[in-house]
PDB file of C-alpha atoms in Angstrom:
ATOM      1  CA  UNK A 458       0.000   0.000   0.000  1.00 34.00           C
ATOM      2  CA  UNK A 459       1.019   3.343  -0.828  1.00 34.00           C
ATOM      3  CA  UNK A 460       0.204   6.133   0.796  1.00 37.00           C
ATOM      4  CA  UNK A 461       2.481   8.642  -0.945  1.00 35.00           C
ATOM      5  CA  UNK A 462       0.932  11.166  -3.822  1.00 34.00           C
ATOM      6  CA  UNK A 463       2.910  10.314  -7.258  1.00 30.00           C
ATOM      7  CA  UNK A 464       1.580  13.711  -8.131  1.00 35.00           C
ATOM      8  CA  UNK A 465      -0.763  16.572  -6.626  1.00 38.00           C
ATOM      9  CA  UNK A 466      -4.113  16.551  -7.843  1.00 45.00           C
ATOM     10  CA  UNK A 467      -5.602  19.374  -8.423  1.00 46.00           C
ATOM     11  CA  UNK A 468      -9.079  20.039  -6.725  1.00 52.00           C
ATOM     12  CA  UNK A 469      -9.913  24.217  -7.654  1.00 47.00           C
ATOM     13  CA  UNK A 470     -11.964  23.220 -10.159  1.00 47.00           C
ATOM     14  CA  UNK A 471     -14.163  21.418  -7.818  1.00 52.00           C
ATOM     15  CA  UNK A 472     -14.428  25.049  -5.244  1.00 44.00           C
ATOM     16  CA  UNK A 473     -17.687  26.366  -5.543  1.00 41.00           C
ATOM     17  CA  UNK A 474     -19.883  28.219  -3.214  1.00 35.00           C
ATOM     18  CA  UNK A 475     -21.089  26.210  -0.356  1.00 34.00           C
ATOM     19  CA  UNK A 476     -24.284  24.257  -0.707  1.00 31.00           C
ATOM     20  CA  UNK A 477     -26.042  21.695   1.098  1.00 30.00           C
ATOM     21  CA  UNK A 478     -25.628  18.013   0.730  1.00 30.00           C
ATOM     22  CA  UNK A 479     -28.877  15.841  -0.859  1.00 33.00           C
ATOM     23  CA  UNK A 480     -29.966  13.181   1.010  1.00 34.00           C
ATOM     24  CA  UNK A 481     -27.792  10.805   2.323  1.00 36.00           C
ATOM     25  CA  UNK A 482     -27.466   7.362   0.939  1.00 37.00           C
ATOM     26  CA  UNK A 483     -29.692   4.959   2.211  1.00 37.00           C
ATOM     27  CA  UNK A 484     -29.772   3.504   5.568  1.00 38.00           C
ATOM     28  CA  UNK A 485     -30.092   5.723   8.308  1.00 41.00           C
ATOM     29  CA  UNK A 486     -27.711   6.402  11.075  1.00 55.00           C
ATOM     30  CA  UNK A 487     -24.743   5.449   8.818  1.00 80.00           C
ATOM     31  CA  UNK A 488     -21.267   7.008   7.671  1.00 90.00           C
ATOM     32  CA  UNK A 489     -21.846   7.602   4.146  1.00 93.00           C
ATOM     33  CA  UNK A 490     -22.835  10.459   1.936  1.00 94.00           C
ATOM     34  CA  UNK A 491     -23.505  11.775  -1.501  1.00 94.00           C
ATOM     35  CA  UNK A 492     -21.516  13.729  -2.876  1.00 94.00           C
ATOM     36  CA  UNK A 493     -21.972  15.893  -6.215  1.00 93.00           C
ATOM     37  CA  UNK A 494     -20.346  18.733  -7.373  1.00 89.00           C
ATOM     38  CA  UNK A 495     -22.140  21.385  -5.598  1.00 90.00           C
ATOM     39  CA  UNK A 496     -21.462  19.703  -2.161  1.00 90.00           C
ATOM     40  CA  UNK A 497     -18.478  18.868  -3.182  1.00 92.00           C
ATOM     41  CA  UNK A 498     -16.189  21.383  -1.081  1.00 87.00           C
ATOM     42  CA  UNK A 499     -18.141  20.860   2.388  1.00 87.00           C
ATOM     43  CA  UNK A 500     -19.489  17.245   2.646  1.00 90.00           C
ATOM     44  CA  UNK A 501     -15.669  16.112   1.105  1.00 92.00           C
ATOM     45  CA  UNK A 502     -13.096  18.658   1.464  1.00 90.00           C
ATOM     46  CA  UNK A 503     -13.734  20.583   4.191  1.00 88.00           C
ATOM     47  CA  UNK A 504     -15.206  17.487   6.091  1.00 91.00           C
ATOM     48  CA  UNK A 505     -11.790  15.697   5.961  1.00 92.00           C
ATOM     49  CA  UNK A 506     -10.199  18.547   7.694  1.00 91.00           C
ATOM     50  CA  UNK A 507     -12.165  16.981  10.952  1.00 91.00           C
ATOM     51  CA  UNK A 508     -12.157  13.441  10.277  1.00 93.00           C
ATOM     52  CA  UNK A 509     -11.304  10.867   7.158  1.00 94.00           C
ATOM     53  CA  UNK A 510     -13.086  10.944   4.001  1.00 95.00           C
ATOM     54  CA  UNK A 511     -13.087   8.174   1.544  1.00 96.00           C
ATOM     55  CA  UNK A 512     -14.408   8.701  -1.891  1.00 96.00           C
ATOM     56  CA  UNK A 513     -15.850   5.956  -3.536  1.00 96.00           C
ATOM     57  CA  UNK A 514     -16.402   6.633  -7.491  1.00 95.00           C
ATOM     58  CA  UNK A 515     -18.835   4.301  -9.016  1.00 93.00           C
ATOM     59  CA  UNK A 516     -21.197   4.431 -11.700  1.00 91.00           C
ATOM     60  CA  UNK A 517     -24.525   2.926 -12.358  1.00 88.00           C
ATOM     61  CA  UNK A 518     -22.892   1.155 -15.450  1.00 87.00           C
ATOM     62  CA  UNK A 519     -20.614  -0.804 -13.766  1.00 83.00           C
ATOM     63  CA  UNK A 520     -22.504  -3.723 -12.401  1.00 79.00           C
ATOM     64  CA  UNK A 521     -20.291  -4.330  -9.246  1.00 84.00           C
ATOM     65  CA  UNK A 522     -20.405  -0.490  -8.343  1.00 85.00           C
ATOM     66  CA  UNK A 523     -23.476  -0.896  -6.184  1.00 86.00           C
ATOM     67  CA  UNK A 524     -22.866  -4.261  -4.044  1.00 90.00           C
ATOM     68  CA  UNK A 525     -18.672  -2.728  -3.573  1.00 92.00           C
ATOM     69  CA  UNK A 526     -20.164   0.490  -2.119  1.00 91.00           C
ATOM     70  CA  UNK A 527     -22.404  -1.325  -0.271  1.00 91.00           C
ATOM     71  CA  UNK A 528     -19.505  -3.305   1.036  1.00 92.00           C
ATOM     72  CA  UNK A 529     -16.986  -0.340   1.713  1.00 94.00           C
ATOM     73  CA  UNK A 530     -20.006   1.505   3.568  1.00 91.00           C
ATOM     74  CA  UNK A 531     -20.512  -1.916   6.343  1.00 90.00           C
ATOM     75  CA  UNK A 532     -16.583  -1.789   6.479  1.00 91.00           C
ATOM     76  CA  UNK A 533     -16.357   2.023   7.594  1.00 92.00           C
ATOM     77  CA  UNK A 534     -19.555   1.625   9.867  1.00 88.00           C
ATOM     78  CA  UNK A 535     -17.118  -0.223  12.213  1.00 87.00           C
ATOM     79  CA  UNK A 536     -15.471   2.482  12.483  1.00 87.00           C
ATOM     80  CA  UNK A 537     -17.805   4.706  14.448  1.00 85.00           C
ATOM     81  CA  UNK A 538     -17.035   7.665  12.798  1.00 89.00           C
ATOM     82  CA  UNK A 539     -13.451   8.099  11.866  1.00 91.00           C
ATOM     83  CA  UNK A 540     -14.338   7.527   8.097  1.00 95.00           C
ATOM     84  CA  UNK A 541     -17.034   8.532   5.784  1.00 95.00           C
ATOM     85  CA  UNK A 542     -17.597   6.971   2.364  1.00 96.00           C
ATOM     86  CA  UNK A 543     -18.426   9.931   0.154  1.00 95.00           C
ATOM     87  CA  UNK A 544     -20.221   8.198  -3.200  1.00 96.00           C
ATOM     88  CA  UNK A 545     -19.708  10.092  -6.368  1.00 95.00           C
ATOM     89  CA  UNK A 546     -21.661   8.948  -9.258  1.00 93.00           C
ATOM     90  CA  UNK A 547     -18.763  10.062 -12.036  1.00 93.00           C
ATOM     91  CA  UNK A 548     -21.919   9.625 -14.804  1.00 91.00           C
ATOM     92  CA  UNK A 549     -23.575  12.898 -12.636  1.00 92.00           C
ATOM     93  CA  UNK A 550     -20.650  14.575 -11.396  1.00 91.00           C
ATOM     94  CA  UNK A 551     -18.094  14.151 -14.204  1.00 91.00           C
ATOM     95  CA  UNK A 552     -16.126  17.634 -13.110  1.00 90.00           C
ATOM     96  CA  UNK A 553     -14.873  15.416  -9.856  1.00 91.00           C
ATOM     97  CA  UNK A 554     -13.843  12.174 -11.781  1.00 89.00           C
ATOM     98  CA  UNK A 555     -11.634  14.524 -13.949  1.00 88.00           C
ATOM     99  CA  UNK A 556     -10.043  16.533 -11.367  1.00 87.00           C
ATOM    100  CA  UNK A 557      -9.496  12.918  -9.470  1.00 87.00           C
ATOM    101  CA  UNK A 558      -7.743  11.983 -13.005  1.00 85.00           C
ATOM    102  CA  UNK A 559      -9.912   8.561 -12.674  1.00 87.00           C
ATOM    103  CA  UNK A 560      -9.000   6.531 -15.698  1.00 85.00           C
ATOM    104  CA  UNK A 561     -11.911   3.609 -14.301  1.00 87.00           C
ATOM    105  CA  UNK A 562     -14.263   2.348 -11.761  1.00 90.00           C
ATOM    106  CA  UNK A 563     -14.647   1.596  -8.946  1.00 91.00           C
ATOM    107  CA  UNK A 564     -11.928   3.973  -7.560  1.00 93.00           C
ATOM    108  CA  UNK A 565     -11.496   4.462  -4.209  1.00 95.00           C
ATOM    109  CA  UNK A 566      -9.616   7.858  -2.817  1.00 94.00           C
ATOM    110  CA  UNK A 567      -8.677   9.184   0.782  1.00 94.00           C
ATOM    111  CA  UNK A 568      -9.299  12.721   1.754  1.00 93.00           C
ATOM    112  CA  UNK A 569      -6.983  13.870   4.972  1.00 92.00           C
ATOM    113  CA  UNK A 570      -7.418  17.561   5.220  1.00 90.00           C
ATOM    114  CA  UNK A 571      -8.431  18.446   1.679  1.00 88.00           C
ATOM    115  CA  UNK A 572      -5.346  16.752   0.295  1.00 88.00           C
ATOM    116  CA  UNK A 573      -6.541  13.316  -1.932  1.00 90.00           C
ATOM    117  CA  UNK A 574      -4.701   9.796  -0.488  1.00 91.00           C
ATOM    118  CA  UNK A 575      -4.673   7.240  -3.607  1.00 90.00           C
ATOM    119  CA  UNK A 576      -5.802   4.045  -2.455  1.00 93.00           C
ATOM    120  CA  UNK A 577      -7.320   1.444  -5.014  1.00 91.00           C
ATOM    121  CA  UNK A 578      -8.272   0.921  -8.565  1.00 89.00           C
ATOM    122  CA  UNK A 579     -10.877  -1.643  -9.067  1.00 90.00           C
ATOM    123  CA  UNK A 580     -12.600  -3.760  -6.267  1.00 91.00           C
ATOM    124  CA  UNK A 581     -10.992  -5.161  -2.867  1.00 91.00           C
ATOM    125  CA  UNK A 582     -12.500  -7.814  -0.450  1.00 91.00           C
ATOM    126  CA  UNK A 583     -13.637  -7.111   2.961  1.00 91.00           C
ATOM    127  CA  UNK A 584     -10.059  -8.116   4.555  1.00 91.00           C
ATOM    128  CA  UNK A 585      -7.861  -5.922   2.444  1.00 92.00           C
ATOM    129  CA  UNK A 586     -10.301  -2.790   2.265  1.00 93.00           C
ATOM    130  CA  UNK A 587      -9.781  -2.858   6.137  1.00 91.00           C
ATOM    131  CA  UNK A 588      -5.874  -2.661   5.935  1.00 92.00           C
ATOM    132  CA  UNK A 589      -5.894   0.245   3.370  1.00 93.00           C
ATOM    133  CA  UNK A 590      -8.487   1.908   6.329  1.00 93.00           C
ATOM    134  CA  UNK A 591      -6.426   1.331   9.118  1.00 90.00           C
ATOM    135  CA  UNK A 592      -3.344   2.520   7.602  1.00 90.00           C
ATOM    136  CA  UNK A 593      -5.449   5.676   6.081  1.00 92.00           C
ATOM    137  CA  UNK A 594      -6.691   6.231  10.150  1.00 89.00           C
ATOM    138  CA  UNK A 595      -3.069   6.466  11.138  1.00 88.00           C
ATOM    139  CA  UNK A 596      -2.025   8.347   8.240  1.00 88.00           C
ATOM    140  CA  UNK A 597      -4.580  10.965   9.279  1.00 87.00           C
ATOM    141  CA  UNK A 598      -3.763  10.375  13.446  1.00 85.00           C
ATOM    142  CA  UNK A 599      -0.209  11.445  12.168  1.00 84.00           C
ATOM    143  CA  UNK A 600      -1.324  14.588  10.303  1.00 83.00           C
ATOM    144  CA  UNK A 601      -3.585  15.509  13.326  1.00 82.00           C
ATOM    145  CA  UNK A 602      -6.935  14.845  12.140  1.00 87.00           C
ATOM    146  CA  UNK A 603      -8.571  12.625  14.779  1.00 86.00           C
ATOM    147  CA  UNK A 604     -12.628  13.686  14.809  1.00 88.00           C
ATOM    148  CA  UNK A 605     -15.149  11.690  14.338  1.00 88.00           C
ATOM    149  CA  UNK A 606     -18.164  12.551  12.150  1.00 88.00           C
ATOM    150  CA  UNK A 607     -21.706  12.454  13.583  1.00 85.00           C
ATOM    151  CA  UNK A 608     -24.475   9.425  11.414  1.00 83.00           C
ATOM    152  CA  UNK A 609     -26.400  10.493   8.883  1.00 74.00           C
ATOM    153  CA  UNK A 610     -30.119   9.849   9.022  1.00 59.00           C
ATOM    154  CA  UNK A 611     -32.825   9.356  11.950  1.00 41.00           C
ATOM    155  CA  UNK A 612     -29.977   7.648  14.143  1.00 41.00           C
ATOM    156  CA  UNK A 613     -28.203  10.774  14.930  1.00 42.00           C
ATOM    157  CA  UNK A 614     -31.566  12.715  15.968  1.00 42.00           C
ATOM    158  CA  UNK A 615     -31.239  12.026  19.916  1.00 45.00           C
ATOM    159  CA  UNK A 616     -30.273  14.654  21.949  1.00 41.00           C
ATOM    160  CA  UNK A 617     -26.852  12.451  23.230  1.00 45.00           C
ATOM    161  CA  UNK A 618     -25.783  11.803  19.721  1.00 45.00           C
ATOM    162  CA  UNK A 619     -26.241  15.521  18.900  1.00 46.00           C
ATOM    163  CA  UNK A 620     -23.486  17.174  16.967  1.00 48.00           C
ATOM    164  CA  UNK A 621     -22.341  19.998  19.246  1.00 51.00           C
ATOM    165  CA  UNK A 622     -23.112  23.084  17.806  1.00 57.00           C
ATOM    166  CA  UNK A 623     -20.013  25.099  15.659  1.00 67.00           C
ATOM    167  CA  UNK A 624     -18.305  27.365  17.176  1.00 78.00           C
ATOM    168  CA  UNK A 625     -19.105  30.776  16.159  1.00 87.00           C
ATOM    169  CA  UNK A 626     -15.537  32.290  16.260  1.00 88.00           C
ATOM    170  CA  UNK A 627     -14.680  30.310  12.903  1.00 87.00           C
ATOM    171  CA  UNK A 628     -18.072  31.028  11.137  1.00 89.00           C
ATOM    172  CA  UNK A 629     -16.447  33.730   8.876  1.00 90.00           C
ATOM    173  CA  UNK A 630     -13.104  31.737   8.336  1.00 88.00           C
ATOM    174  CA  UNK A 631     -15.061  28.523   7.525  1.00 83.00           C
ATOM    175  CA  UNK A 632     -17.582  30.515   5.115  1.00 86.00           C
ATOM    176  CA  UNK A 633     -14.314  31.743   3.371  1.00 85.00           C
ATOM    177  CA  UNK A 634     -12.810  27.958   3.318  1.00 80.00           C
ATOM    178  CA  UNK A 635     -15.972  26.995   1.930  1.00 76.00           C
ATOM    179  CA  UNK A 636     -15.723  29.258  -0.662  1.00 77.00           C
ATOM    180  CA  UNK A 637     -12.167  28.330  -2.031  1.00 77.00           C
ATOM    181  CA  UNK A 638     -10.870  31.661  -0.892  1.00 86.00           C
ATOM    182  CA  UNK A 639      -7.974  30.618   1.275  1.00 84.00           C
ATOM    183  CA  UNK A 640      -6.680  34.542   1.932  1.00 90.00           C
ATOM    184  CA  UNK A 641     -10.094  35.477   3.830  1.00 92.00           C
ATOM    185  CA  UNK A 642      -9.935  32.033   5.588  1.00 89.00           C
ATOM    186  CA  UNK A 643      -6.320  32.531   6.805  1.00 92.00           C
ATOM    187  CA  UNK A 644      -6.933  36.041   7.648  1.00 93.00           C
ATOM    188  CA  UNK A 645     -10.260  35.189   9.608  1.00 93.00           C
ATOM    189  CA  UNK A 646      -8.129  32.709  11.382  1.00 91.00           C
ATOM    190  CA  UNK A 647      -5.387  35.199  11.785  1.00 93.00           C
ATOM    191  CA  UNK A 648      -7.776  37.619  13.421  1.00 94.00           C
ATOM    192  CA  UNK A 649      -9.007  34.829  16.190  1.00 93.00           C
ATOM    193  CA  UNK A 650      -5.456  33.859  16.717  1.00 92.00           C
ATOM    194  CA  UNK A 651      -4.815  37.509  18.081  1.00 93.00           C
ATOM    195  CA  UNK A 652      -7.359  37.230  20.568  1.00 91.00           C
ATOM    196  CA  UNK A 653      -7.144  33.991  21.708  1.00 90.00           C
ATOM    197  CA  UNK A 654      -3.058  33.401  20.753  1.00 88.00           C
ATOM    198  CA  UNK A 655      -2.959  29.854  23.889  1.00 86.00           C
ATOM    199  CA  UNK A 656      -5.726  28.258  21.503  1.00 86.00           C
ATOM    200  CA  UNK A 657      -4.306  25.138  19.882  1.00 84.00           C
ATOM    201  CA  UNK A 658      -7.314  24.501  17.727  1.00 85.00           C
ATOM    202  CA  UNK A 659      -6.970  28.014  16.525  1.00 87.00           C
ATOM    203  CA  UNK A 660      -3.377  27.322  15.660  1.00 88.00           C
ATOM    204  CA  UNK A 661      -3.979  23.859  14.360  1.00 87.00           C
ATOM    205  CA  UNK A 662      -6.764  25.250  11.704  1.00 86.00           C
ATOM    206  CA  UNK A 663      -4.408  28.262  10.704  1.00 90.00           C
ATOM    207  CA  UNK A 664      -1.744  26.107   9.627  1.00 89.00           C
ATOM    208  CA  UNK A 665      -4.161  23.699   7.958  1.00 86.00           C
ATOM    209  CA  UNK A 666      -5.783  25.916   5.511  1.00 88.00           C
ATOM    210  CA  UNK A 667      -2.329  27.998   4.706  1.00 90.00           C
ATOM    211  CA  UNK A 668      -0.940  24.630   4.084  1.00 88.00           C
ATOM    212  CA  UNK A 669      -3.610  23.828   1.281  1.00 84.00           C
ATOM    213  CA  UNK A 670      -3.375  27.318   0.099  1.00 87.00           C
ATOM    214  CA  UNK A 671       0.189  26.960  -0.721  1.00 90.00           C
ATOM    215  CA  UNK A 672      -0.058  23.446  -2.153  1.00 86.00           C
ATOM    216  CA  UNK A 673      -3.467  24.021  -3.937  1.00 81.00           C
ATOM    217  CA  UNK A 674      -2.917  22.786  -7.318  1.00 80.00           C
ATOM    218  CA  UNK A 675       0.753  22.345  -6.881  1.00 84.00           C
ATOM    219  CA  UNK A 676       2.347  19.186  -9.193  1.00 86.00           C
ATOM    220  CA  UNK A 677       4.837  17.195  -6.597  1.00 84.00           C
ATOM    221  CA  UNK A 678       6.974  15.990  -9.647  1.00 88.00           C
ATOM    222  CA  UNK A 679       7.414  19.403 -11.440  1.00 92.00           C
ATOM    223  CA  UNK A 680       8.230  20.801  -7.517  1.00 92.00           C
ATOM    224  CA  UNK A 681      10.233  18.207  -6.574  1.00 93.00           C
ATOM    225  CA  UNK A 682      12.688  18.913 -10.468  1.00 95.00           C
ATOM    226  CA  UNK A 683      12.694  22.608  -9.034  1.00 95.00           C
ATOM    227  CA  UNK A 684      13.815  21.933  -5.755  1.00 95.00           C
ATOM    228  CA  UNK A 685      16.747  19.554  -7.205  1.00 95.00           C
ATOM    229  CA  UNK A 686      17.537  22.182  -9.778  1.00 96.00           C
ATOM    230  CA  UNK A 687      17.780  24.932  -7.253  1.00 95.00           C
ATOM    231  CA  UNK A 688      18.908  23.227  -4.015  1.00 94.00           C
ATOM    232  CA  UNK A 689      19.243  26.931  -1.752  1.00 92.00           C
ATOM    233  CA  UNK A 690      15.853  28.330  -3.431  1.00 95.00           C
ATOM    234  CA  UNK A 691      13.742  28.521  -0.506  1.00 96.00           C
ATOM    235  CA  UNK A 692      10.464  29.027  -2.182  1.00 96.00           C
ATOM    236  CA  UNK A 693      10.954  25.424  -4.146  1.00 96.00           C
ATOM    237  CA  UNK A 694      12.612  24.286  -0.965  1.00 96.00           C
ATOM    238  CA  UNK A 695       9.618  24.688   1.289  1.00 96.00           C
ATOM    239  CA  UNK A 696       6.943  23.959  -1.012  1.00 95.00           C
ATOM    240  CA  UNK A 697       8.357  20.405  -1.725  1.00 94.00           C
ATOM    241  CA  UNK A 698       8.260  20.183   2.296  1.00 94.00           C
ATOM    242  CA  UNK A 699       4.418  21.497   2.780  1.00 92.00           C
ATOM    243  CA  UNK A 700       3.578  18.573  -0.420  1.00 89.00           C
ATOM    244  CA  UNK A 701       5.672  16.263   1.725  1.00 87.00           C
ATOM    245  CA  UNK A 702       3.301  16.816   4.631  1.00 85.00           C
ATOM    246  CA  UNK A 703       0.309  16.631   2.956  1.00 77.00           C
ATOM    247  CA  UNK A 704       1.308  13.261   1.382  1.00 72.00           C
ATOM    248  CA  UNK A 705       2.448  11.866   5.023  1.00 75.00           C
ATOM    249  CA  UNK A 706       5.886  12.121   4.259  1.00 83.00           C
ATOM    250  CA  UNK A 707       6.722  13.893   7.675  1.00 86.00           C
ATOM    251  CA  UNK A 708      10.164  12.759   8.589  1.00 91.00           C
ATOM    252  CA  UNK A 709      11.234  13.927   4.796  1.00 92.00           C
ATOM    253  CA  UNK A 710       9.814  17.123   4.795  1.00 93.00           C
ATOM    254  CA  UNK A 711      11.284  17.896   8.536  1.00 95.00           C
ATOM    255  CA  UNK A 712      14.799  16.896   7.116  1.00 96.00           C
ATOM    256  CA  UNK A 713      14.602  18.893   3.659  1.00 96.00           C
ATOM    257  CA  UNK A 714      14.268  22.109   6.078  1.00 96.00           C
ATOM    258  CA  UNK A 715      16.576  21.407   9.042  1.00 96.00           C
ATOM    259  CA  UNK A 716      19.117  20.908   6.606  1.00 96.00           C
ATOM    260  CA  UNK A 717      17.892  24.184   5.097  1.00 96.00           C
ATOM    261  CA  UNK A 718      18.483  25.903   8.159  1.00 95.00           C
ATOM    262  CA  UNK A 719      22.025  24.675   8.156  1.00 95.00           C
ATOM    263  CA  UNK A 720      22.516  26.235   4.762  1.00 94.00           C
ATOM    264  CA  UNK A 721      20.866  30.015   5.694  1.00 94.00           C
ATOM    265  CA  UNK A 722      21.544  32.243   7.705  1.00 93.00           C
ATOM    266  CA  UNK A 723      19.685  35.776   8.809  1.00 94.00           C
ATOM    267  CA  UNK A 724      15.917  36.602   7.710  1.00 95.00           C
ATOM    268  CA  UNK A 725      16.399  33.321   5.520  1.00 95.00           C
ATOM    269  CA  UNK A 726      17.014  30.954   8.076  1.00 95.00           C
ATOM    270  CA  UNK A 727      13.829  32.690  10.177  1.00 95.00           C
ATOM    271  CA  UNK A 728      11.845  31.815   7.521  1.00 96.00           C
ATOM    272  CA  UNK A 729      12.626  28.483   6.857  1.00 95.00           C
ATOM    273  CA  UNK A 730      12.634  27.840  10.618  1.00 95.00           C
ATOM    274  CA  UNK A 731       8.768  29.295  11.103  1.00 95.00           C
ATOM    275  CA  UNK A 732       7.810  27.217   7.901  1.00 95.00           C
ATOM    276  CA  UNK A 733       9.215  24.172  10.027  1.00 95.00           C
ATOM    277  CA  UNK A 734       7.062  25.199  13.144  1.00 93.00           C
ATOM    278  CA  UNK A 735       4.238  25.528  11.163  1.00 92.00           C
ATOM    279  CA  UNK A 736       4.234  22.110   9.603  1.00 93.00           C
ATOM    280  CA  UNK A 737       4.567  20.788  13.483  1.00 92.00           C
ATOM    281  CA  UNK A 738       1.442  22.537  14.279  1.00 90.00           C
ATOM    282  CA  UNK A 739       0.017  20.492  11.138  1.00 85.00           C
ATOM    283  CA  UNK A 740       1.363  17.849  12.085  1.00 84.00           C
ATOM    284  CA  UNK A 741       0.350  17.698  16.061  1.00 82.00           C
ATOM    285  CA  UNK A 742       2.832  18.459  18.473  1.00 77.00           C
ATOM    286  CA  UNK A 743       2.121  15.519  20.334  1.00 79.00           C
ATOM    287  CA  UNK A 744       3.470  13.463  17.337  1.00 80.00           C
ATOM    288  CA  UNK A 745       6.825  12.094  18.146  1.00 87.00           C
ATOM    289  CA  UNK A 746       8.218  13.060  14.813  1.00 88.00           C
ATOM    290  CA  UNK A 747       7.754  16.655  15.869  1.00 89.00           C
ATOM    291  CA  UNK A 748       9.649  16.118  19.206  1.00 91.00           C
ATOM    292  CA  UNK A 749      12.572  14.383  17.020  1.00 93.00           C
ATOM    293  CA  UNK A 750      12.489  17.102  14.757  1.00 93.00           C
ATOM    294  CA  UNK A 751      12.207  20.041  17.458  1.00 93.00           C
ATOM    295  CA  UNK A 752      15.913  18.171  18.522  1.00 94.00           C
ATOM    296  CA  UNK A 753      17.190  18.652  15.309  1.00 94.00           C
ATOM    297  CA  UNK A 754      16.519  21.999  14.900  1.00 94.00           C
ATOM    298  CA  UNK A 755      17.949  23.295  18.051  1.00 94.00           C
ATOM    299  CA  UNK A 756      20.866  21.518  17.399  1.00 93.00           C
ATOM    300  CA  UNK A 757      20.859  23.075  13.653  1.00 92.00           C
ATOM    301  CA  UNK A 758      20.314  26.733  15.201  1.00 88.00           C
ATOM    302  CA  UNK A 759      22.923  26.700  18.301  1.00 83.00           C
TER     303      UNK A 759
END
């Protein structure tokens, strides 16, 4: 299994205004949604900023579509919310099987903070579906999303299951996220983070959404030649470290910029070393990565 992008896909096409979902897929109180093209950007991407998203792409002319989706969706229903099995009909929606570059179906596709996590081509059996979820969990564990999402349908009515209510603070950021328009987000979140700077979860979703503004529609390959062509430009430097992150390539990204910081010196070096501390916030600084890496950059600085 690999869990490594082989090239960034790009998703602007896909930001639109926010709009709600249709109805869910059948079966009430489960873990898996519909998802078109004008839901797109808050039942999928903005959704896997909280918890995992897979995306299932079937069509109704592929005669196993129906009974794998129906599979997949009793395989993530074990898992009690960590993972939601977004459908996408590519016959209806054909804007998302293009930006998803899907050649066939079924194809199945991780979503860990708005950045896509290849997993299949064609169908899988109960066992091995279960393995690529796991591993996708602690993929997303290790990029600090840990939520769980509430059931869809009558089961999540009671009062217990509730999802708590959002917290107003973000509603202008989030309406900006939901919106594609990553500047207003970032400076919405800026804005809280001045009045509340001890607030992790402020810190946590600043990072996130200036990390997919600066690898929004980014190509890893072309990034990565431009890095190895220009080894002390720091813009190609750094950007090859956020694409790193996003693909769950932590300990790589952490080394390309402590070694950076060996390299610089001045207002260089004190960008390349905030960079770093903003992937850790990405990242979780619980992670012991971070803790390995926090080490190593000391020991790079002094």
């Amino acid at each position: 299994m690999n869990f490594s992008r082989p090239g960034a896909i790009d998703l602007s096409a896909l930001k639109q205004p926010a709009a709600r979902p249709g109805q869910p897929a059948a079966g009430g109180g489960s873990y898996v949604v519909d998802i078109t093209e004008q839901n797109f950007q808050t039942e999928a991407l903005q959704a896997s900023m909280n918890h995992v998203v897979v995306l299932s792409l079937w069509s109704p002319r592929s005669p196993q579509s129906e009974s794998f989706n129906a599979m997949l969706g009793a395989v993530i229903s074990q898992y009690a919310g960590q993972i939601v099995l977004a459908q996408v009909d590519i016959d209806a929606n054909p804007a998302i099987a293009q930006a998803l570059q899907a050649q066939a179906v079924p194809l199945v596709v991780g979503l860990v903070k708005g950045q896509p996590v290849p997993l299949f081509q064609g169908t899988v059996d109960e066992a091995e579906a279960r393995r690529y979820f796991d591993e996708l969990v602690n993929v997303a564990a290790q990029n600090g999303v840990t939520g769980r999402a509430q059931p869809t349908g009558e089961a999540s009515a009671s009062a217990d299951d509730a999802e708590e209510p959002e917290d107003p603070r973000f509603a202008a950021a989030d309406e900006a996220f939901a919106a594609g328009d990553f500047d207003t987000a970032v400076a919405e979140y800026e804005k809280i983070q001045a009045q509340y700077p001890a607030d992790s979860e402020v810190s946590e979703r600043l990072a996130g959404v200036k990390l997919l503004a600066r690898t929004q529609g980014a190509d890893l390959q072309a990034a990565r030649k431009a890095a190895a062509d220009a080894p002390d430009d720091l813009d190609a430097q750094m950007l090859v470290a956020d694409l790193d992150v996003s693909g769950g390539h932590v300990d790589d990204a952490f080394d390309r910029l402590i070694q950076l910081v060996k390299r610089t010196s001045g207002d260089d070096r004190e960008r390349v070393r905030q960079r770093l501390l903003d992937l850790f916030t990405v990242v979780g600084v619980a992670d012991p990565r971070v803790a390995t890496a926090r080490r190593a950059l000391a020991s790079a600085l002094f």
